[in-house]
Coordinates of C-alpha atoms and ligand atoms in Angstrom, one line a residue:
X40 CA -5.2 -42.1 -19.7
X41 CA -3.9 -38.9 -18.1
X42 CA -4.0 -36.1 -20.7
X43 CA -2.6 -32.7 -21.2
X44 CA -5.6 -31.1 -20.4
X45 CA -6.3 -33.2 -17.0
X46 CA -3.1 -32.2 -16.0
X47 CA -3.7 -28.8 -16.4
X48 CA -7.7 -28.8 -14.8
X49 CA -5.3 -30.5 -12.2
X50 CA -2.8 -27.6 -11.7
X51 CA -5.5 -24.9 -12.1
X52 CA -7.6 -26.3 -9.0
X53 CA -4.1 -26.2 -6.8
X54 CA -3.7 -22.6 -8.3
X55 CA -6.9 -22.1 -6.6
X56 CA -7.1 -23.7 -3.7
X57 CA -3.4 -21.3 -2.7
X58 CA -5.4 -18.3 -3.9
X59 CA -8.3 -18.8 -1.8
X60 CA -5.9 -19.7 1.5
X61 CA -4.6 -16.4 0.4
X62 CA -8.2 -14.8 0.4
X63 CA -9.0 -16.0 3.9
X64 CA -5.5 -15.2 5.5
X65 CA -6.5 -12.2 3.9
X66 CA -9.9 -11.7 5.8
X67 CA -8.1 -12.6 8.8
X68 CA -5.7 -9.8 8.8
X69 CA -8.3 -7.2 7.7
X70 CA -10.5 -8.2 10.5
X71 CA -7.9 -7.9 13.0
X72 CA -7.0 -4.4 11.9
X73 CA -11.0 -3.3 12.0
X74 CA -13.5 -5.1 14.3
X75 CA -11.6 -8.3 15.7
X76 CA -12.2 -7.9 19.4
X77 CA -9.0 -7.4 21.5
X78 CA -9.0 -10.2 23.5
X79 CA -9.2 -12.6 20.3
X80 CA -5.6 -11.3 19.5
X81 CA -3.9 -14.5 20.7
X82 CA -6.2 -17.3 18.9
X83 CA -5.9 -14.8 15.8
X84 CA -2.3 -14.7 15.3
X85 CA -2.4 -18.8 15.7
X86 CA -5.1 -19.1 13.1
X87 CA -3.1 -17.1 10.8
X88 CA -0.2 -19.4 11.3
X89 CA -2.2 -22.5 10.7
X90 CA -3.0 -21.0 7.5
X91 CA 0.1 -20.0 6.7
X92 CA 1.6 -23.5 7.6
X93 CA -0.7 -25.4 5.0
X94 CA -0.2 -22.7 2.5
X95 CA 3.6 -23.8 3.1
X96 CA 2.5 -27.4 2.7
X97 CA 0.3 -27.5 -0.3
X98 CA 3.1 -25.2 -1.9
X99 CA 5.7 -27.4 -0.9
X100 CA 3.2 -30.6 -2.0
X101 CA 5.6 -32.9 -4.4
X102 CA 2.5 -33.6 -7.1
X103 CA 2.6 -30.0 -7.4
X104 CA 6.1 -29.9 -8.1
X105 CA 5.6 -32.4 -10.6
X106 CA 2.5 -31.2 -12.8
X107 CA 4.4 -27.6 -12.7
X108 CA 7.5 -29.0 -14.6
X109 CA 5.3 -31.6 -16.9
X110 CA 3.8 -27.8 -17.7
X111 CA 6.9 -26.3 -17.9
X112 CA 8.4 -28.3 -20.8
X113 CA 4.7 -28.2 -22.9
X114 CA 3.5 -25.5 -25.0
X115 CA 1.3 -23.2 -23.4
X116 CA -0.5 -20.0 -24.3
X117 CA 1.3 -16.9 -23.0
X118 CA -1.1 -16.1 -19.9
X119 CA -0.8 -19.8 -18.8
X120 CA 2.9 -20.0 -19.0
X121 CA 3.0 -17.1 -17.0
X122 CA 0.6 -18.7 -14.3
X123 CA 3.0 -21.7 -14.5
X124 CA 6.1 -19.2 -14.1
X125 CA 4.6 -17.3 -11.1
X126 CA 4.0 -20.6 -9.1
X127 CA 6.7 -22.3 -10.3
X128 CA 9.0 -19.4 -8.8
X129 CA 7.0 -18.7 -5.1
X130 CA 7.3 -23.2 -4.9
X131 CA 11.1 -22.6 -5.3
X132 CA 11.5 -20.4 -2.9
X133 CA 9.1 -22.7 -0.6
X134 CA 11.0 -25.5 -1.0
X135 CA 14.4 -24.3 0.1
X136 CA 12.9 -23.2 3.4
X137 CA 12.3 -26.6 5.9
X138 CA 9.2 -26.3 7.5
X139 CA 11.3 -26.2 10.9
X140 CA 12.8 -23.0 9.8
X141 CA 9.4 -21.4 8.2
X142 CA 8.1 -22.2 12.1
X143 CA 10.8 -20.2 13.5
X144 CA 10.5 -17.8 10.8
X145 CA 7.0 -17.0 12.1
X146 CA 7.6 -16.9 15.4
X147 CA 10.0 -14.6 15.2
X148 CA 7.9 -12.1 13.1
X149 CA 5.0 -12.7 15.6
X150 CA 7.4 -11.9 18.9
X151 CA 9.2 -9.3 17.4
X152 CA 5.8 -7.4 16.4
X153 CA 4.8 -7.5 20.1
X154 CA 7.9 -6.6 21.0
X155 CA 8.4 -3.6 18.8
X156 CA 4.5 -2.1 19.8
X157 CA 6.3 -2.1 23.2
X158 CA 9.3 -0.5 22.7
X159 CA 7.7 1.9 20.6
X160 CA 5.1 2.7 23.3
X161 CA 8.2 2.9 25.8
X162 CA 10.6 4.8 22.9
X163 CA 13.2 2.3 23.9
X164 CA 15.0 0.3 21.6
X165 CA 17.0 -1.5 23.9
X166 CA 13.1 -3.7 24.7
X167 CA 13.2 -4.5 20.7
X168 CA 16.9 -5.0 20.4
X169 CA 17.1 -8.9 21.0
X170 CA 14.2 -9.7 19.1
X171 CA 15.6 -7.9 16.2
X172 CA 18.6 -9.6 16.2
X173 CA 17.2 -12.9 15.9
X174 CA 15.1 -11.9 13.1
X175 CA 17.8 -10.6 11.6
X176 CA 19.5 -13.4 11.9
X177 CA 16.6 -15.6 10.7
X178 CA 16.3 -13.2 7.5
X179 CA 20.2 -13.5 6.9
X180 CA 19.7 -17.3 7.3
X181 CA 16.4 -17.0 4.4
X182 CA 18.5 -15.9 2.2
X183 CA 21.2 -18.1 2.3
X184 CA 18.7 -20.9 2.3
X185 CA 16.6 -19.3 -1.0
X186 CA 20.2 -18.3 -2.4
X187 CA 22.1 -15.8 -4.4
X188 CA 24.9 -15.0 -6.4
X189 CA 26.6 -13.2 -3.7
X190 CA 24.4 -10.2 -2.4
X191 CA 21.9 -11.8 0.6
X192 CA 19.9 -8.9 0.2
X193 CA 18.6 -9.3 -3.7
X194 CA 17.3 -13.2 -2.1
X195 CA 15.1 -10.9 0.2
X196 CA 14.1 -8.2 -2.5
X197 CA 13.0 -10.9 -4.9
X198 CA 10.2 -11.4 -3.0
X199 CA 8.4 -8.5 -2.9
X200 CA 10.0 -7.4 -6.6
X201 CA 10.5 -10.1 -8.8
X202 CA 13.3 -10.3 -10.8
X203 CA 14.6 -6.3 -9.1
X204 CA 18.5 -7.2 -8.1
X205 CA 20.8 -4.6 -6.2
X206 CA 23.4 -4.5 -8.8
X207 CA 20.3 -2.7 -10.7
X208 CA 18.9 -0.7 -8.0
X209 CA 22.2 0.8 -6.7
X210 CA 23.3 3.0 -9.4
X211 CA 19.5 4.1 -10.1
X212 CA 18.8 5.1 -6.6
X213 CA 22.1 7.0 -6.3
X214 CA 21.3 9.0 -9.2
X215 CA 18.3 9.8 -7.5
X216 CA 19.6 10.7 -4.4
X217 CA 22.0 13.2 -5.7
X218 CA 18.9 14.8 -7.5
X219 CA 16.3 15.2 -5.1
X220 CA 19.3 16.4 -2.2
X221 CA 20.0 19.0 -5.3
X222 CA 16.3 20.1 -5.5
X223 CA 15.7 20.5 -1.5
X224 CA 18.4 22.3 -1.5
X225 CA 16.8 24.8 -3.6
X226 CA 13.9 24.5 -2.1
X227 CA 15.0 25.3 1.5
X228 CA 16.5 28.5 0.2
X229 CA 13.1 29.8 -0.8
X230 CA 10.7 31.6 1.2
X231 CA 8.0 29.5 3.2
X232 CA 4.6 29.8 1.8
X233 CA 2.1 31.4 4.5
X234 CA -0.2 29.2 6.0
X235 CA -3.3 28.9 4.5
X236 CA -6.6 30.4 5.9
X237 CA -7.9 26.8 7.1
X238 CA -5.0 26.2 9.5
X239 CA -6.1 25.5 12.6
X240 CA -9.8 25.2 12.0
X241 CA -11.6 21.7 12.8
X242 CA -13.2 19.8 9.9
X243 CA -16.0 17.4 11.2
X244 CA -15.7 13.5 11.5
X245 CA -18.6 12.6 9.7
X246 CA -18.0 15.5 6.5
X247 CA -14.7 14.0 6.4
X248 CA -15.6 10.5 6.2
X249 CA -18.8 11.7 3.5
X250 CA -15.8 13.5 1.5
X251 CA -13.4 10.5 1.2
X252 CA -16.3 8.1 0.2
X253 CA -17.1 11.1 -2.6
X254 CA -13.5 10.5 -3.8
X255 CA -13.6 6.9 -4.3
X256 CA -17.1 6.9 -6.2
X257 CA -15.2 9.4 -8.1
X258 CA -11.9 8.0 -9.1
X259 CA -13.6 4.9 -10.3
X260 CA -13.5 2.3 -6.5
X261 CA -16.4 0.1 -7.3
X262 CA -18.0 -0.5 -3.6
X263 CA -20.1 -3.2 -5.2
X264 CA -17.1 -5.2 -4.7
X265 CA -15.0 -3.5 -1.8
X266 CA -15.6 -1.6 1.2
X267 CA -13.7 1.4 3.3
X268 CA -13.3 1.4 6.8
X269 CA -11.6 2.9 9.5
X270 CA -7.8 1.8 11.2
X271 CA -5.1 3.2 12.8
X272 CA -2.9 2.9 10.0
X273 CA -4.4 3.0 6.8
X274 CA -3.8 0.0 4.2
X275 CA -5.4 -2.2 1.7
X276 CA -6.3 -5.8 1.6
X277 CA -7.9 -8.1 -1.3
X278 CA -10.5 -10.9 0.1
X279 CA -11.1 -11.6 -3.6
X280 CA -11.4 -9.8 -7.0
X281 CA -15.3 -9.0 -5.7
X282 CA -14.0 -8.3 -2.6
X283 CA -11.6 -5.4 -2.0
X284 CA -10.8 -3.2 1.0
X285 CA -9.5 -0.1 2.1
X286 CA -9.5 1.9 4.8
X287 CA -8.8 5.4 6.3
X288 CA -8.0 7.6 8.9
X289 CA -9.6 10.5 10.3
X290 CA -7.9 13.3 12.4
X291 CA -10.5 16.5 12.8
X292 CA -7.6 19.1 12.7
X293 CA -6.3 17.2 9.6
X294 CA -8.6 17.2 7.1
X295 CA -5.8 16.0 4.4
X296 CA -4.8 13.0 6.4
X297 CA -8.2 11.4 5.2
X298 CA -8.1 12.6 1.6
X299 CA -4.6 11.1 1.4
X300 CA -4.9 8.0 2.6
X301 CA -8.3 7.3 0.8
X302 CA -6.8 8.7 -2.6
X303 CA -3.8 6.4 -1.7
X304 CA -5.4 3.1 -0.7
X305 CA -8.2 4.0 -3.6
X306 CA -5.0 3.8 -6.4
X307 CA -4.1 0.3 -4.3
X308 CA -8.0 -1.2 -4.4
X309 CA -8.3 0.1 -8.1
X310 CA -5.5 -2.0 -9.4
X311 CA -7.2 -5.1 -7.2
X312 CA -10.3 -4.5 -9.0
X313 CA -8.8 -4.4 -12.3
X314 CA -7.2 -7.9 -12.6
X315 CA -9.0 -9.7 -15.6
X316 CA -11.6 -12.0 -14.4
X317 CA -10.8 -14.4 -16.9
X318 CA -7.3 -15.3 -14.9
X319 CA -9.3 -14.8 -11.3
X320 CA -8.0 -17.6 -8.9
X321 CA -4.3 -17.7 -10.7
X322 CA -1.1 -16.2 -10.1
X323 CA -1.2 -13.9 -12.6
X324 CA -4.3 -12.1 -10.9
X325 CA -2.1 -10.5 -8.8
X326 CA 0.3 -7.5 -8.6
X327 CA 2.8 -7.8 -11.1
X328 CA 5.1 -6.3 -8.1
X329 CA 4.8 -4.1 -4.8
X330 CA 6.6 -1.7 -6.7
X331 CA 4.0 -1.9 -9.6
X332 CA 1.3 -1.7 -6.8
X333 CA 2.7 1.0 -4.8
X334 CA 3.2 2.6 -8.5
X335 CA -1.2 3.0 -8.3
X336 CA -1.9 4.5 -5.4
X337 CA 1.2 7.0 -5.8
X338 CA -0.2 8.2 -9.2
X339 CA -3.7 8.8 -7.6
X340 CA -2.3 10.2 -4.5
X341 CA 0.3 12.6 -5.9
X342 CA 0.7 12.7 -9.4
X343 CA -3.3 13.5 -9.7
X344 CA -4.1 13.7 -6.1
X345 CA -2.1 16.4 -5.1
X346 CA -1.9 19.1 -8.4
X347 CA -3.4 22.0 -9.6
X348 CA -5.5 21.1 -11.5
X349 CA -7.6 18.5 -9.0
X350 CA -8.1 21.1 -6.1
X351 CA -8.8 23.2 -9.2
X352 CA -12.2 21.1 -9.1
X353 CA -12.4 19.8 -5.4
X354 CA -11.8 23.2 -3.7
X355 CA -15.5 24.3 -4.2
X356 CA -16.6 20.5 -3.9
X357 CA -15.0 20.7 -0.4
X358 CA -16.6 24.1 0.8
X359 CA -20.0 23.0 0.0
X360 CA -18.9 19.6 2.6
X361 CA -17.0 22.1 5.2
X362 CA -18.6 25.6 4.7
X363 CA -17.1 27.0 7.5
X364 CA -13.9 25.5 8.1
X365 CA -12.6 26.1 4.5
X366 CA -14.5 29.7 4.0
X367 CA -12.0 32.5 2.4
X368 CA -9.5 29.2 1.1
X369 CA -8.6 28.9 -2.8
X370 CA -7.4 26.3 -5.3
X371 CA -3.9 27.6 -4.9
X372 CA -3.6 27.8 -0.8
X373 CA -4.7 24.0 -1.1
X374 CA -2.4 23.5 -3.7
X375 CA 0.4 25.0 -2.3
X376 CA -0.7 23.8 1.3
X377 CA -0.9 20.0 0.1
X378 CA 2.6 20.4 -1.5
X379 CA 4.7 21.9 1.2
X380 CA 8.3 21.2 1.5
X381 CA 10.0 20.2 5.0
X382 CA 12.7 17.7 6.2
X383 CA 10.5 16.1 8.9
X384 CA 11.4 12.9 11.1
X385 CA 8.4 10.5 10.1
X386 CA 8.3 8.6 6.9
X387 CA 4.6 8.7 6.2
X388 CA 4.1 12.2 6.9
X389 CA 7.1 13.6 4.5
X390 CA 6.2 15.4 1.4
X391 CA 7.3 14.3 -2.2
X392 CA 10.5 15.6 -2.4
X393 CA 11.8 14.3 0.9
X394 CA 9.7 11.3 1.1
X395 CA 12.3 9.2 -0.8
X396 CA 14.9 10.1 0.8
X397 CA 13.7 8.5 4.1
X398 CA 13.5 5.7 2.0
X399 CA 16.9 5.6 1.0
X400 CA 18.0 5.7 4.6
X401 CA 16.3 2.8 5.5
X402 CA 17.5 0.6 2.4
X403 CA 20.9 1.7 3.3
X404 CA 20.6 0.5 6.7
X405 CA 19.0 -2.8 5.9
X406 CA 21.6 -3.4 2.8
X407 CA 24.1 -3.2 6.0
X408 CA 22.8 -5.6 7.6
X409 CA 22.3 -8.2 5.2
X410 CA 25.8 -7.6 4.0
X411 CA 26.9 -7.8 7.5
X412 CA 28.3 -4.6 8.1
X413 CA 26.3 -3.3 11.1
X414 CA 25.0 -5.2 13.9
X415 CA 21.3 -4.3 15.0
X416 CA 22.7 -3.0 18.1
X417 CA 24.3 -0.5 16.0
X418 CA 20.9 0.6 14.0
X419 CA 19.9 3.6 16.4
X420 CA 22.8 5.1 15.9
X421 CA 23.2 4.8 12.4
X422 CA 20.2 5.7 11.7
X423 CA 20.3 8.8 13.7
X424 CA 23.6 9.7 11.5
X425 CA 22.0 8.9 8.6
X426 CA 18.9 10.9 9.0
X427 CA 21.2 14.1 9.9
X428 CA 23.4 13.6 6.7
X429 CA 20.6 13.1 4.1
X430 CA 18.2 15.9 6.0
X431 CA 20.1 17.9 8.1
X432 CA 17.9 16.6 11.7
X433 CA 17.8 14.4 14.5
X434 CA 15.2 12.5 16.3
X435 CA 15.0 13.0 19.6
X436 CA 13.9 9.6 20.7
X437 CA 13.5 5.8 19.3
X438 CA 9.9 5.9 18.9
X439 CA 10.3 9.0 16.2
X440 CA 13.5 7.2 14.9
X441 CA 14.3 3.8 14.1
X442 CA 11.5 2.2 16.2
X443 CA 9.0 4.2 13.9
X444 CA 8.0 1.6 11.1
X445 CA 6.7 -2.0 11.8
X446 CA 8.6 -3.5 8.7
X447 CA 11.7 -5.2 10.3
X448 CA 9.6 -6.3 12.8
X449 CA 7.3 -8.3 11.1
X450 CA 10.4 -9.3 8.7
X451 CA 10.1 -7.6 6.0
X452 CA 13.6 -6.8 5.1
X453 CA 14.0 -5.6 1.1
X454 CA 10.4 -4.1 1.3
X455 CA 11.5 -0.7 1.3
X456 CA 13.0 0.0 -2.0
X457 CA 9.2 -0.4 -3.3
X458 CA 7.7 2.3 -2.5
X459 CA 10.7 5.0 -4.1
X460 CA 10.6 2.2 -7.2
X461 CA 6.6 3.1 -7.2
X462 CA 7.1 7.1 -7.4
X463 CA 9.7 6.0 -10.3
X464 CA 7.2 3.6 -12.4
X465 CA 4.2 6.3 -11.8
X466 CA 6.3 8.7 -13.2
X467 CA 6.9 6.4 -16.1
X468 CA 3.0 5.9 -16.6
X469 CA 2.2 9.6 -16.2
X470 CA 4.2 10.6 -18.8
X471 CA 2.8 8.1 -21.1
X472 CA -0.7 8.7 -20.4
X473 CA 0.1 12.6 -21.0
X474 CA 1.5 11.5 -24.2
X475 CA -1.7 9.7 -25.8
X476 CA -4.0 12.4 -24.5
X477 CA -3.1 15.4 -24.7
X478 CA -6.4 16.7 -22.5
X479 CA -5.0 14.9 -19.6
X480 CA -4.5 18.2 -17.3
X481 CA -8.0 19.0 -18.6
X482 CA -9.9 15.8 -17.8
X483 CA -8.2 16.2 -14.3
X484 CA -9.3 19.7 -13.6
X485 CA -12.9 18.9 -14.9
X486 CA -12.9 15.7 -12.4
X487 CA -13.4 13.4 -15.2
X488 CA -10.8 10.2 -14.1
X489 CA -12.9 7.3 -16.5
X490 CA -10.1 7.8 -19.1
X491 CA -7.1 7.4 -17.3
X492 CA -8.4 4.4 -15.4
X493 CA -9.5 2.6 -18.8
X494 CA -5.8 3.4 -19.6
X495 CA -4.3 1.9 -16.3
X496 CA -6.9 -1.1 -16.9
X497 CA -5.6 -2.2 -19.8
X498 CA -2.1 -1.6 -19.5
X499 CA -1.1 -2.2 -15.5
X500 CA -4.2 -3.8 -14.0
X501 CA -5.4 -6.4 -16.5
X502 CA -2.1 -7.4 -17.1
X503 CA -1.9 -8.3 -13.9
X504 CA 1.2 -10.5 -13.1
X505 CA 1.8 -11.6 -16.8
X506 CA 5.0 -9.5 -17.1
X507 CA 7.3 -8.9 -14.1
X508 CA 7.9 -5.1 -13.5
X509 CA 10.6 -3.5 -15.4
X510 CA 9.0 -6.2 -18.6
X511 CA 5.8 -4.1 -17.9
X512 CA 6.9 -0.8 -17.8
X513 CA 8.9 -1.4 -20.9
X514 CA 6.0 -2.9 -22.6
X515 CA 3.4 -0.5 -21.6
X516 CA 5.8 3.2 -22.0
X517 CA 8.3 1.9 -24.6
X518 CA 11.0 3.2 -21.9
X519 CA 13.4 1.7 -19.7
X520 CA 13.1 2.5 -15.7
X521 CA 15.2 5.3 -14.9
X522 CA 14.9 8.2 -12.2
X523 CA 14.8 11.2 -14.7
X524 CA 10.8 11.2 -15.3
X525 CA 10.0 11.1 -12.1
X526 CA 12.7 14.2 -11.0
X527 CA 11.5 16.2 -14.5
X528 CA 8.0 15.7 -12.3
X529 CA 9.4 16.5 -8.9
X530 CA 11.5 19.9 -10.3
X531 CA 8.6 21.2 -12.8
X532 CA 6.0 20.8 -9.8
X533 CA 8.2 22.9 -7.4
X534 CA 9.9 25.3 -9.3
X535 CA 5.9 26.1 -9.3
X536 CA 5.0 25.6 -5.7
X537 CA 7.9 27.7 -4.3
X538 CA 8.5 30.1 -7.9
X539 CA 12.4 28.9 -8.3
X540 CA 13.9 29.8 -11.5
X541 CA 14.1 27.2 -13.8
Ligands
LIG865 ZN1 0.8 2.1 -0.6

């Protein structure tokens, strides 16, 4: 006799089994990015789709399919419904997609990435203009295959934030818009703080490197189960809950490149840490969104990373590891240094104010092209329009204008809209946090972090994916998303940086 509970062991070991082909595509991608050796990129990008393929296959699996909606209709505790939820919903959106199409799906992101290093090299879009069409085209095509009730781009979205819909997202973000374009306004009319007495100066490879790992120990990364490296472009990946990593960048005459990306993908490899080991293996030891992870690293970066009160404590802590390039600097020029306000031209190097705007851009753009109202033939142009409306410049070239991010060439259309929906939930958190300890500006400037991460453990990271996002944030801050914490943040911060009257 088949029972309840068999059925169940049954479901957990395919729960599993997809989380550890997760883990090893995982590895695969990390080791690409670090130490894979160059000439191993070919057989690389076909072991990752091998992997990817039976992922597809064992999601797709029909005894899967079966044992999930046997679970669906019994009564299960609320982590386990949850687990059964999460799978239930990534299996649906498998299913719809043939595996002919998921083939051409992956092909297409595996040309067009090629493609797009090239044209980026060359600064010409016309080199990555066909292969964005067809992915385009494929990603318009994903959609309608997954469905929607009438706006292709929430079909897109849904992966990366379940549950987030446009008809949500549009009036929130235009809210926002209309704030922060307010607020840079005042901004540019003030004066331009100075530079500070470290401009210029070279900070050493190896003190930089010594600092970031100082950081991590320091907000709490555990490196008994994660790592940091070095790559081009700084990220984080998850191998397993043991088994986190991060890595960096180091620039000599940019010392804050480093502290920002490690503070950044520190927030990321903290909430990958902090799933509880009890669900480890099960969809619900995972992000409860991207937006929810990008939520993490944003709070370390810039709601802690980049205020007062931290370079209160690190300024000394950083002359004693770069004596002479920071000699005669204080708290306040890294403060004010750290938070300087300019429309620039590259997304990852904008400041907070501007930051989301660039975001904005690009989910304007991409809306228009899943709702068929610009042609990717079109997009330099556009975006060249759009860049000079929202902050007053131009780029002079592709490769410092639409060719700049890798998303749409890897596919991922809807991505965008996490990142601004992570400065919004951080704000959310902070506020909360402050709230139920009063000494939070306190425990920052005395570099004491153990009490707001035992806060974020128990209310973001062990929770893991047993709430979708906005359920979360409600659950967690009693409040409903909405732009105003985050822009109460943004104008109290700079009214300070740049003295504006409030
Ligand atoms: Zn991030």
């Amino acid at each position: 006799m088949i029972t309840a509970t068999d059925s169940w062991n049954a479901l957990e070991a395919s729960m599993r089994e997809l989380a550890d082909l997760a883990g090893m595509a995982a590895l695969l991608g990390w080791d690409r990015e670090t130490y894979m050796a160059p000439a191993g990129a070919e057989a690389r990008a076909r072991q990752q789709a091998t992997l990817r393929v039976i992922r597809h296959q064992r999601l797709t699996d029909e005894r899967l399919g079966e044992r999930l909606a046997e679970m669906a209709d019994s009564q299960l505790e609320p982590p386990q419904a949850a687990m059964v939820r999460n799978l239930a919903r990534d299996r649906d959106r498998a299913v719809r997609l043939p595996s002919e199409f998921v083939r051409r799906l992956a092909l297409a992101e595996g040309r067009g990435v090629d493609a797009w290093r090239a044209a980026r090299e060359a600064s010409d879009f016309s080199i990555f203009q066909p292969h964005l069409e067809e992915l385009v085209a494929v990603k318009r095509e994903e959609a309608d295959l997954v469905g929607h009730e009438g706006e292709r781009y929430d079909a897109l979205l849904d992966r990366y934030e379940p549950g987030m819909r446009m008809a949500r997202l549009e009036p929130l973000f235009t809210a926002l818009r209309v704030d922060l374009q307010a607020l840079l306004n005042r901004i540019l009319g003030a004066d331009e703080p100075s530079p500070p007495p470290f401009s210029g100066r070279l900070f050493p490879r190896q003190a930089q490197w010594d600092f970031t790992m100082r950081l991590l120990g320091d907000i709490g990364f555990d490196m008994r189960a994660g790592r940091q490296d070095i790559s081009a472009h700084p990220f984080t990946t998850s191998i397993a809950l043991g088994d986190v990593r991060l890595t960096t960048r180091i620039h000599e005459d940019a010392p804050f490149d480093a502290v920002f990306s490690t503070i950044h993908e520190g927030g990321h490899g903290l909430y990958e840490q902090g799933f509880d080991p009890a669900h480890d293996g099960t969809p619900v030891a995972e992000a409860a969104s991207l937006g929810i992870h990008e939520s993490q690293s944003r709070l370390w970066e810039n709601v802690i990373g980049r205020s007062r009160q931290f370079w209160e404590h690190y300024t000394p802590v950083m002359h004693e590891f770069f004596p002479e390039p920071m000699s005669d600097a204080s708290p306040e020029d890294v403060f004010r240094e750290v938070n300087r306000v300019r429309p620039s031209l590259i997304r990852v190097e904008a400041d907070e104010v501007t930051y989301n705007l660039h975001i904005l851009i690009r989910l304007e753009l991409e809306l228009a092209l899943m709702r068929d109202q610009l042609e990717p033939a079109e997009l330099p142009a556009a975006w060249n329009e759009a860049y000079r409306s929202a902050l007053g410049i131009s780029p002079g070239n592709d490769a410092e204008g639409v060719l700049q991010d890798i998303h749409w060439s890897v596919g991922s259309f809807g991505y965008f809209p996490t990142y601004t929906l992570g400065n919004l939930y951080a704000a959310l958190l902070w506020d909360q946090f402050r709230t139920e300890h009063s000494d939070a500006d306190a425990l920052i400037g005395s570099g004491s972090f153990g009490m707001l991460l035992e806060w974020l453990r128990v209310h973001v990271h062990r929770r893991g994916h047993l709430y979708d996002a906005e359920d979360l944030i409600r659950l967690t801050t009693g409040r409903s998303l909405s732009h105003e914490p985050f822009m109460r943040y943004l104008v109290d911060k700079f009214e300070t940086v740049y003295g504006l009257a409030a």
